[in-house]
Amino acid sequence: MYNINDPEAVVIREKMERLKQFGDVEIYDTISIEEVRKFEEENNIKLPEDYVWFITNVANGCKGNGFHDYRYSCGFYPLEDTYFSDEDAGYFCKGEEDFSLDISSKGCSYSYGIILKGEHYGEISDNADGLVYYSPKKVHGFKEWYNLLLDETLLGYDTSCFDNRISGKIEDIIESYRQNHDMFYLRSIQWKTYWDCRKDAINEKCMNDIYEVFVNETISENKKALFLILKNIGFPDIFSVIEQIFIPENYETIAFYLNTTGGIYFKGRNFKNGVIDGAGRYYPMIRKMLDYLAENESEYFRYAFEVAVMNPEFKASHIEDISNRDFVMKHISGLYKEELIRRIEPYYTQSKSERNSKQ
């Protein structure tokens, strides 16, 4: 049951009951404060009071349409089904945290969590693959977050990008960011362009406006975030963008987004036909990045290496020029794409032979 003597609890619970108009929704009974304190003691944590109030007075979880997913009728996990995520700094990170309690799925491996340590204790985090990054929110704490989610859902709003965007035209959001370089506006540009791309609604003017903002950006992390936005919306001369963030601390990010599925350099990882037009003129930049990643034995070396091998300016003898030969040869022995292997013979055979002799 829920606390019928608490007016606020009654109002929220009644809103939750109205979710049933959208389908099969199960609202879980509240739990006792003793159960909460036992959970805290067993896990050596202190849960935020607004969350404790909610699960002991309103509901200890909600499941809609078979999912504990916030997109499906405001789902969130019962306390006993929550789990912990660790620290990570995402590209839109503003304040790193130690860990959070995952409370709601966002689909795939993405979720929402409650931060349990650090300066943002009690606020909502964005979690992915068990990692946590904090981004500024327009709501703070579980109760406020869930209340707004309920209100928007009941009004029929699209909550698929809930709390990561603001409504309005992309042109207005870009202008707001020009006036105030707040990460909230930048995240809104990201999500707005993401959905507009899916609807083929991104026009050339919008693309050029974002590029202008990118050029004038002076905050390093924001500039990198704007690079990712331009990459995602298919800015035609993406290497002119990369040139402006081409510093060692960004090499891993650049290598990853050049290569991976849906990346800039390969279209769907089609190695035979995926080299972008005019790629040859960017080969010196790729070589510089490749040397740095090899020297530092970065796991992102393989992304840059595959990009280099597929470049029309690449020659197999260039492998000899890369520093840290042992690291390079070890990487080569793990290649499996036939087109890559064909281009770097006889180094592939040599690396396999060296690897087998050490086993």
mmCIF file of N, CA and C in Angstrom, residues 49-157:
data_model
loop_
_atom_site.group_PDB
_atom_site.id
_atom_site.type_symbol
_atom_site.label_atom_id
_atom_site.label_comp_id
_atom_site.label_asym_id
_atom_site.label_seq_id
_atom_site.Cartn_x
_atom_site.Cartn_y
_atom_site.Cartn_z
ATOM 1 N N GLU A 49 17.171 11.253 0.921
ATOM 2 C CA GLU A 49 15.909 11.212 1.658
ATOM 3 C C GLU A 49 14.679 11.321 0.764
ATOM 4 N N ASP A 50 14.768 12.083 -0.353
ATOM 5 C CA ASP A 50 13.589 12.197 -1.211
ATOM 6 C C ASP A 50 13.264 10.853 -1.874
ATOM 7 N N TYR A 51 14.310 10.080 -2.209
ATOM 8 C CA TYR A 51 14.101 8.758 -2.780
ATOM 9 C C TYR A 51 13.555 7.798 -1.726
ATOM 10 N N VAL A 52 14.107 7.871 -0.527
ATOM 11 C CA VAL A 52 13.611 7.027 0.578
ATOM 12 C C VAL A 52 12.150 7.343 0.860
ATOM 13 N N TRP A 53 11.819 8.640 0.893
ATOM 14 C CA TRP A 53 10.420 9.028 1.119
ATOM 15 C C TRP A 53 9.524 8.420 0.045
ATOM 16 N N PHE A 54 9.971 8.464 -1.209
ATOM 17 C CA PHE A 54 9.140 8.001 -2.308
ATOM 18 C C PHE A 54 8.855 6.511 -2.198
ATOM 19 N N ILE A 55 9.892 5.696 -1.988
ATOM 20 C CA ILE A 55 9.676 4.239 -2.008
ATOM 21 C C ILE A 55 9.011 3.743 -0.721
ATOM 22 N N THR A 56 8.965 4.577 0.318
ATOM 23 C CA THR A 56 8.276 4.179 1.546
ATOM 24 C C THR A 56 6.894 4.811 1.686
ATOM 25 N N ASN A 57 6.553 5.760 0.801
ATOM 26 C CA ASN A 57 5.260 6.438 0.897
ATOM 27 C C ASN A 57 4.425 6.393 -0.375
ATOM 28 N N VAL A 58 5.068 6.248 -1.535
ATOM 29 C CA VAL A 58 4.328 6.297 -2.807
ATOM 30 C C VAL A 58 4.343 4.933 -3.509
ATOM 31 N N ALA A 59 5.514 4.483 -3.915
ATOM 32 C CA ALA A 59 5.617 3.199 -4.618
ATOM 33 C C ALA A 59 7.083 2.793 -4.680
ATOM 34 N N ASN A 60 7.321 1.505 -4.570
ATOM 35 C CA ASN A 60 8.675 0.977 -4.665
ATOM 36 C C ASN A 60 8.889 0.362 -6.042
ATOM 37 N N GLY A 61 8.695 1.187 -7.078
ATOM 38 C CA GLY A 61 8.911 0.706 -8.432
ATOM 39 C C GLY A 61 7.652 0.699 -9.265
ATOM 40 N N CYS A 62 7.863 0.673 -10.576
ATOM 41 C CA CYS A 62 6.744 0.664 -11.525
ATOM 42 C C CYS A 62 7.214 -0.031 -12.792
ATOM 43 N N LYS A 63 6.380 -0.916 -13.319
ATOM 44 C CA LYS A 63 6.710 -1.640 -14.540
ATOM 45 C C LYS A 63 5.599 -1.453 -15.548
ATOM 46 N N GLY A 64 5.969 -0.974 -16.741
ATOM 47 C CA GLY A 64 4.979 -0.750 -17.780
ATOM 48 C C GLY A 64 5.272 -1.547 -19.019
ATOM 49 N N ASN A 65 4.283 -2.195 -19.582
ATOM 50 C CA ASN A 65 4.412 -2.947 -20.835
ATOM 51 C C ASN A 65 5.569 -3.940 -20.789
ATOM 52 N N GLY A 66 5.784 -4.521 -19.623
ATOM 53 C CA GLY A 66 6.804 -5.548 -19.499
ATOM 54 C C GLY A 66 8.190 -5.039 -19.200
ATOM 55 N N PHE A 67 8.363 -3.701 -19.065
ATOM 56 C CA PHE A 67 9.696 -3.135 -18.866
ATOM 57 C C PHE A 67 9.730 -2.223 -17.643
ATOM 58 N N HIS A 68 10.908 -2.222 -16.950
ATOM 59 C CA HIS A 68 11.181 -1.206 -15.941
ATOM 60 C C HIS A 68 11.892 -0.050 -16.649
ATOM 61 N N ASP A 69 11.306 0.430 -17.718
ATOM 62 C CA ASP A 69 11.927 1.401 -18.609
ATOM 63 C C ASP A 69 11.151 2.705 -18.497
ATOM 64 N N TYR A 70 11.871 3.817 -18.302
ATOM 65 C CA TYR A 70 11.181 5.095 -18.127
ATOM 66 C C TYR A 70 10.366 5.471 -19.358
ATOM 67 N N ARG A 71 10.735 4.920 -20.531
ATOM 68 C CA ARG A 71 9.987 5.238 -21.747
ATOM 69 C C ARG A 71 8.665 4.493 -21.818
ATOM 70 N N TYR A 72 8.540 3.422 -21.028
ATOM 71 C CA TYR A 72 7.316 2.640 -21.051
ATOM 72 C C TYR A 72 6.549 2.886 -19.759
ATOM 73 N N SER A 73 5.749 3.932 -19.767
ATOM 74 C CA SER A 73 4.894 4.252 -18.618
ATOM 75 C C SER A 73 5.675 4.474 -17.336
ATOM 76 N N CYS A 74 6.758 5.256 -17.428
ATOM 77 C CA CYS A 74 7.480 5.728 -16.241
ATOM 78 C C CYS A 74 7.995 4.592 -15.361
ATOM 79 N N GLY A 75 8.539 3.570 -15.951
ATOM 80 C CA GLY A 75 9.050 2.454 -15.164
ATOM 81 C C GLY A 75 10.290 2.811 -14.372
ATOM 82 N N PHE A 76 10.427 2.229 -13.180
ATOM 83 C CA PHE A 76 11.680 2.293 -12.428
ATOM 84 C C PHE A 76 11.756 1.072 -11.529
ATOM 85 N N TYR A 77 12.987 0.670 -11.203
ATOM 86 C CA TYR A 77 13.207 -0.588 -10.501
ATOM 87 C C TYR A 77 12.789 -0.509 -9.036
ATOM 88 N N PRO A 78 12.274 -1.617 -8.491
ATOM 89 C CA PRO A 78 12.148 -1.723 -7.029
ATOM 90 C C PRO A 78 13.551 -1.656 -6.419
ATOM 91 N N LEU A 79 13.640 -1.219 -5.186
ATOM 92 C CA LEU A 79 14.951 -1.069 -4.551
ATOM 93 C C LEU A 79 15.773 -2.347 -4.636
ATOM 94 N N GLU A 80 15.135 -3.480 -4.428
ATOM 95 C CA GLU A 80 15.870 -4.742 -4.408
ATOM 96 C C GLU A 80 16.414 -5.137 -5.781
ATOM 97 N N ASP A 81 15.933 -4.517 -6.858
ATOM 98 C CA ASP A 81 16.409 -4.830 -8.204
ATOM 99 C C ASP A 81 17.383 -3.791 -8.753
ATOM 100 N N THR A 82 17.674 -2.763 -7.968
ATOM 101 C CA THR A 82 18.630 -1.759 -8.416
ATOM 102 C C THR A 82 20.043 -2.330 -8.387
ATOM 103 N N TYR A 83 20.965 -1.639 -9.033
ATOM 104 C CA TYR A 83 22.365 -2.079 -9.028
ATOM 105 C C TYR A 83 23.258 -0.845 -9.132
ATOM 106 N N PHE A 84 24.553 -1.043 -8.939
ATOM 107 C CA PHE A 84 25.485 0.071 -8.869
ATOM 108 C C PHE A 84 26.291 0.205 -10.154
ATOM 109 N N SER A 85 26.595 1.459 -10.522
ATOM 110 C CA SER A 85 27.469 1.760 -11.655
ATOM 111 C C SER A 85 28.670 2.543 -11.161
ATOM 112 N N ASP A 86 29.775 2.417 -11.909
ATOM 113 C CA ASP A 86 31.022 3.054 -11.514
ATOM 114 C C ASP A 86 31.250 4.359 -12.258
ATOM 115 N N GLU A 87 32.447 4.906 -12.049
ATOM 116 C CA GLU A 87 32.763 6.241 -12.532
ATOM 117 C C GLU A 87 33.220 6.257 -13.979
ATOM 118 N N ASP A 88 32.797 7.305 -14.731
ATOM 119 C CA ASP A 88 33.329 7.556 -16.053
ATOM 120 C C ASP A 88 33.055 8.999 -16.412
ATOM 121 N N ALA A 89 33.878 9.578 -17.242
ATOM 122 C CA ALA A 89 33.673 10.950 -17.707
ATOM 123 C C ALA A 89 33.288 10.917 -19.169
ATOM 124 N N GLY A 90 32.018 11.137 -19.466
ATOM 125 C CA GLY A 90 31.563 11.133 -20.852
ATOM 126 C C GLY A 90 31.895 12.449 -21.521
ATOM 127 N N TYR A 91 31.596 12.558 -22.818
ATOM 128 C CA TYR A 91 31.940 13.765 -23.552
ATOM 129 C C TYR A 91 31.140 14.967 -23.081
ATOM 130 N N PHE A 92 30.015 14.720 -22.462
ATOM 131 C CA PHE A 92 29.197 15.807 -21.972
ATOM 132 C C PHE A 92 29.250 15.873 -20.450
ATOM 133 N N CYS A 93 30.311 15.333 -19.895
ATOM 134 C CA CYS A 93 30.440 15.250 -18.440
ATOM 135 C C CYS A 93 30.712 16.615 -17.840
ATOM 136 N N LYS A 94 30.104 16.891 -16.733
ATOM 137 C CA LYS A 94 30.383 18.120 -15.983
ATOM 138 C C LYS A 94 30.350 17.751 -14.508
ATOM 139 N N GLY A 95 31.422 17.208 -14.016
ATOM 140 C CA GLY A 95 31.486 16.756 -12.636
ATOM 141 C C GLY A 95 31.495 15.246 -12.570
ATOM 142 N N GLU A 96 32.622 14.642 -12.210
ATOM 143 C CA GLU A 96 32.711 13.190 -12.165
ATOM 144 C C GLU A 96 32.282 12.675 -10.800
ATOM 145 N N GLU A 97 31.643 11.517 -10.776
ATOM 146 C CA GLU A 97 31.157 10.940 -9.530
ATOM 147 C C GLU A 97 31.692 9.526 -9.357
ATOM 148 N N ASP A 98 31.720 9.051 -8.120
ATOM 149 C CA ASP A 98 32.270 7.733 -7.821
ATOM 150 C C ASP A 98 31.362 6.607 -8.301
ATOM 151 N N PHE A 99 30.094 6.637 -7.892
ATOM 152 C CA PHE A 99 29.172 5.646 -8.413
ATOM 153 C C PHE A 99 27.735 6.086 -8.159
ATOM 154 N N SER A 100 26.814 5.403 -8.798
ATOM 155 C CA SER A 100 25.403 5.732 -8.613
ATOM 156 C C SER A 100 24.585 4.446 -8.555
ATOM 157 N N LEU A 101 23.347 4.584 -8.107
ATOM 158 C CA LEU A 101 22.403 3.475 -8.016
ATOM 159 C C LEU A 101 21.507 3.513 -9.244
ATOM 160 N N ASP A 102 21.605 2.509 -10.115
ATOM 161 C CA ASP A 102 20.781 2.467 -11.325
ATOM 162 C C ASP A 102 19.330 2.214 -10.942
ATOM 163 N N ILE A 103 18.454 3.090 -11.403
ATOM 164 C CA ILE A 103 17.049 3.012 -10.991
ATOM 165 C C ILE A 103 16.072 2.826 -12.136
ATOM 166 N N SER A 104 16.518 3.063 -13.398
ATOM 167 C CA SER A 104 15.566 2.997 -14.500
ATOM 168 C C SER A 104 16.302 2.779 -15.817
ATOM 169 N N SER A 105 15.768 1.930 -16.662
ATOM 170 C CA SER A 105 16.394 1.655 -17.949
ATOM 171 C C SER A 105 16.040 2.728 -18.968
ATOM 172 N N LYS A 106 17.004 3.004 -19.848
ATOM 173 C CA LYS A 106 16.762 3.904 -20.973
ATOM 174 C C LYS A 106 16.784 3.120 -22.285
ATOM 175 N N GLY A 107 16.864 1.792 -22.185
ATOM 176 C CA GLY A 107 16.973 0.960 -23.365
ATOM 177 C C GLY A 107 18.405 0.528 -23.594
ATOM 178 N N CYS A 108 18.601 -0.657 -24.156
ATOM 179 C CA CYS A 108 19.938 -1.234 -24.378
ATOM 180 C C CYS A 108 20.684 -1.262 -23.048
ATOM 181 N N SER A 109 21.894 -0.683 -23.012
ATOM 182 C CA SER A 109 22.682 -0.703 -21.776
ATOM 183 C C SER A 109 22.669 0.655 -21.087
ATOM 184 N N TYR A 110 21.727 1.511 -21.447
ATOM 185 C CA TYR A 110 21.678 2.862 -20.892
ATOM 186 C C TYR A 110 20.630 2.945 -19.786
ATOM 187 N N SER A 111 20.926 3.766 -18.793
ATOM 188 C CA SER A 111 20.008 3.852 -17.653
ATOM 189 C C SER A 111 20.132 5.195 -16.963
ATOM 190 N N TYR A 112 19.208 5.439 -16.040
ATOM 191 C CA TYR A 112 19.293 6.565 -15.120
ATOM 192 C C TYR A 112 19.724 6.038 -13.759
ATOM 193 N N GLY A 113 20.457 6.855 -13.029
ATOM 194 C CA GLY A 113 20.871 6.466 -11.692
ATOM 195 C C GLY A 113 20.798 7.630 -10.727
ATOM 196 N N ILE A 114 20.912 7.313 -9.441
ATOM 197 C CA ILE A 114 20.992 8.342 -8.395
ATOM 198 C C ILE A 114 22.430 8.380 -7.900
ATOM 199 N N ILE A 115 23.075 9.529 -7.989
ATOM 200 C CA ILE A 115 24.458 9.673 -7.557
ATOM 201 C C ILE A 115 24.536 9.552 -6.038
ATOM 202 N N LEU A 116 25.464 8.742 -5.559
ATOM 203 C CA LEU A 116 25.547 8.445 -4.134
ATOM 204 C C LEU A 116 26.801 8.993 -3.454
ATOM 205 N N LYS A 117 27.694 9.599 -4.234
ATOM 206 C CA LYS A 117 28.892 10.194 -3.642
ATOM 207 C C LYS A 117 29.243 11.478 -4.375
ATOM 208 N N GLY A 118 30.007 12.345 -3.709
ATOM 209 C CA GLY A 118 30.499 13.538 -4.383
ATOM 210 C C GLY A 118 29.579 14.729 -4.262
ATOM 211 N N GLU A 119 29.955 15.800 -4.949
ATOM 212 C CA GLU A 119 29.232 17.065 -4.823
ATOM 213 C C GLU A 119 27.823 17.011 -5.394
ATOM 214 N N HIS A 120 27.552 16.040 -6.269
ATOM 215 C CA HIS A 120 26.223 15.935 -6.880
ATOM 216 C C HIS A 120 25.373 14.833 -6.232
ATOM 217 N N TYR A 121 25.703 14.513 -5.006
ATOM 218 C CA TYR A 121 24.956 13.482 -4.269
ATOM 219 C C TYR A 121 23.450 13.756 -4.354
ATOM 220 N N GLY A 122 22.698 12.695 -4.674
ATOM 221 C CA GLY A 122 21.244 12.797 -4.716
ATOM 222 C C GLY A 122 20.678 13.181 -6.062
ATOM 223 N N GLU A 123 21.529 13.652 -6.978
ATOM 224 C CA GLU A 123 21.038 14.054 -8.295
ATOM 225 C C GLU A 123 21.033 12.855 -9.244
ATOM 226 N N ILE A 124 20.434 13.066 -10.414
ATOM 227 C CA ILE A 124 20.245 11.988 -11.383
ATOM 228 C C ILE A 124 21.428 11.946 -12.333
ATOM 229 N N SER A 125 21.936 10.736 -12.602
ATOM 230 C CA SER A 125 23.057 10.552 -13.523
ATOM 231 C C SER A 125 22.598 9.800 -14.754
ATOM 232 N N ASP A 126 23.374 9.952 -15.844
ATOM 233 C CA ASP A 126 23.183 9.152 -17.051
ATOM 234 C C ASP A 126 24.204 8.038 -17.023
ATOM 235 N N ASN A 127 23.764 6.801 -17.074
ATOM 236 C CA ASN A 127 24.667 5.656 -16.977
ATOM 237 C C ASN A 127 24.642 4.857 -18.275
ATOM 238 N N ALA A 128 25.796 4.297 -18.621
ATOM 239 C CA ALA A 128 25.895 3.471 -19.828
ATOM 240 C C ALA A 128 26.932 2.386 -19.609
ATOM 241 N N ASP A 129 26.552 1.150 -19.865
ATOM 242 C CA ASP A 129 27.467 0.010 -19.719
ATOM 243 C C ASP A 129 28.122 -0.020 -18.348
ATOM 244 N N GLY A 130 27.360 0.336 -17.319
ATOM 245 C CA GLY A 130 27.884 0.281 -15.965
ATOM 246 C C GLY A 130 28.745 1.463 -15.589
ATOM 247 N N LEU A 131 28.823 2.493 -16.449
ATOM 248 C CA LEU A 131 29.611 3.680 -16.168
ATOM 249 C C LEU A 131 28.703 4.873 -15.938
ATOM 250 N N VAL A 132 29.216 5.870 -15.225
ATOM 251 C CA VAL A 132 28.387 6.996 -14.792
ATOM 252 C C VAL A 132 28.965 8.313 -15.296
ATOM 253 N N TYR A 133 28.138 9.173 -15.850
ATOM 254 C CA TYR A 133 28.573 10.545 -16.064
ATOM 255 C C TYR A 133 27.436 11.481 -15.678
ATOM 256 N N TYR A 134 27.808 12.541 -14.988
ATOM 257 C CA TYR A 134 26.816 13.510 -14.541
ATOM 258 C C TYR A 134 26.700 14.634 -15.558
ATOM 259 N N SER A 135 25.501 14.997 -15.896
ATOM 260 C CA SER A 135 25.238 16.139 -16.751
ATOM 261 C C SER A 135 24.218 17.027 -16.056
ATOM 262 N N PRO A 136 24.344 18.342 -16.210
ATOM 263 C CA PRO A 136 23.402 19.231 -15.531
ATOM 264 C C PRO A 136 21.971 18.951 -15.949
ATOM 265 N N LYS A 137 21.066 18.942 -14.988
ATOM 266 C CA LYS A 137 19.668 18.622 -15.234
ATOM 267 C C LYS A 137 18.777 19.826 -14.931
ATOM 268 N N LYS A 138 17.611 19.820 -15.562
ATOM 269 C CA LYS A 138 16.652 20.851 -15.203
ATOM 270 C C LYS A 138 15.830 20.427 -13.992
ATOM 271 N N VAL A 139 16.035 19.190 -13.540
ATOM 272 C CA VAL A 139 15.401 18.697 -12.319
ATOM 273 C C VAL A 139 16.485 18.123 -11.419
ATOM 274 N N HIS A 140 16.244 18.110 -10.120
ATOM 275 C CA HIS A 140 17.260 17.656 -9.168
ATOM 276 C C HIS A 140 16.632 16.666 -8.192
ATOM 277 N N GLY A 141 17.246 15.499 -8.117
ATOM 278 C CA GLY A 141 16.753 14.499 -7.184
ATOM 279 C C GLY A 141 15.661 13.645 -7.777
ATOM 280 N N PHE A 142 15.476 12.468 -7.164
ATOM 281 C CA PHE A 142 14.554 11.480 -7.714
ATOM 282 C C PHE A 142 13.116 11.990 -7.747
ATOM 283 N N LYS A 143 12.626 12.562 -6.662
ATOM 284 C CA LYS A 143 11.213 12.945 -6.599
ATOM 285 C C LYS A 143 10.860 13.987 -7.651
ATOM 286 N N GLU A 144 11.713 14.984 -7.792
ATOM 287 C CA GLU A 144 11.442 16.023 -8.779
ATOM 288 C C GLU A 144 11.539 15.479 -10.197
ATOM 289 N N TRP A 145 12.567 14.626 -10.413
ATOM 290 C CA TRP A 145 12.734 14.000 -11.728
ATOM 291 C C TRP A 145 11.524 13.158 -12.097
ATOM 292 N N TYR A 146 11.067 12.317 -11.156
ATOM 293 C CA TYR A 146 9.978 11.401 -11.471
ATOM 294 C C TYR A 146 8.648 12.142 -11.618
ATOM 295 N N ASN A 147 8.449 13.183 -10.849
ATOM 296 C CA ASN A 147 7.239 13.985 -10.974
ATOM 297 C C ASN A 147 7.121 14.609 -12.353
ATOM 298 N N LEU A 148 8.227 15.182 -12.834
ATOM 299 C CA LEU A 148 8.194 15.802 -14.149
ATOM 300 C C LEU A 148 7.998 14.754 -15.238
ATOM 301 N N LEU A 149 8.633 13.607 -15.073
ATOM 302 C CA LEU A 149 8.450 12.520 -16.032
ATOM 303 C C LEU A 149 6.989 12.092 -16.085
ATOM 304 N N LEU A 150 6.356 11.974 -14.922
ATOM 305 C CA LEU A 150 4.930 11.648 -14.877
ATOM 306 C C LEU A 150 4.099 12.692 -15.612
ATOM 307 N N ASP A 151 4.358 13.969 -15.315
ATOM 308 C CA ASP A 151 3.576 15.050 -15.918
ATOM 309 C C ASP A 151 3.699 15.039 -17.436
ATOM 310 N N GLU A 152 4.942 14.899 -17.943
ATOM 311 C CA GLU A 152 5.135 14.926 -19.388
ATOM 312 C C GLU A 152 4.497 13.702 -20.055
ATOM 313 N N THR A 153 4.603 12.543 -19.417
ATOM 314 C CA THR A 153 4.014 11.331 -19.971
ATOM 315 C C THR A 153 2.494 11.465 -20.054
ATOM 316 N N LEU A 154 1.880 11.960 -18.991
ATOM 317 C CA LEU A 154 0.426 12.098 -18.957
ATOM 318 C C LEU A 154 -0.081 13.154 -19.939
ATOM 319 N N LEU A 155 0.780 14.117 -20.291
ATOM 320 C CA LEU A 155 0.415 15.123 -21.286
ATOM 321 C C LEU A 155 0.633 14.632 -22.713
ATOM 322 N N GLY A 156 1.216 13.429 -22.826
ATOM 323 C CA GLY A 156 1.425 12.854 -24.148
ATOM 324 C C GLY A 156 2.702 13.299 -24.820
ATOM 325 N N TYR A 157 3.659 13.837 -24.058
ATOM 326 C CA TYR A 157 4.922 14.275 -24.629
ATOM 327 C C TYR A 157 5.777 13.071 -25.022
#
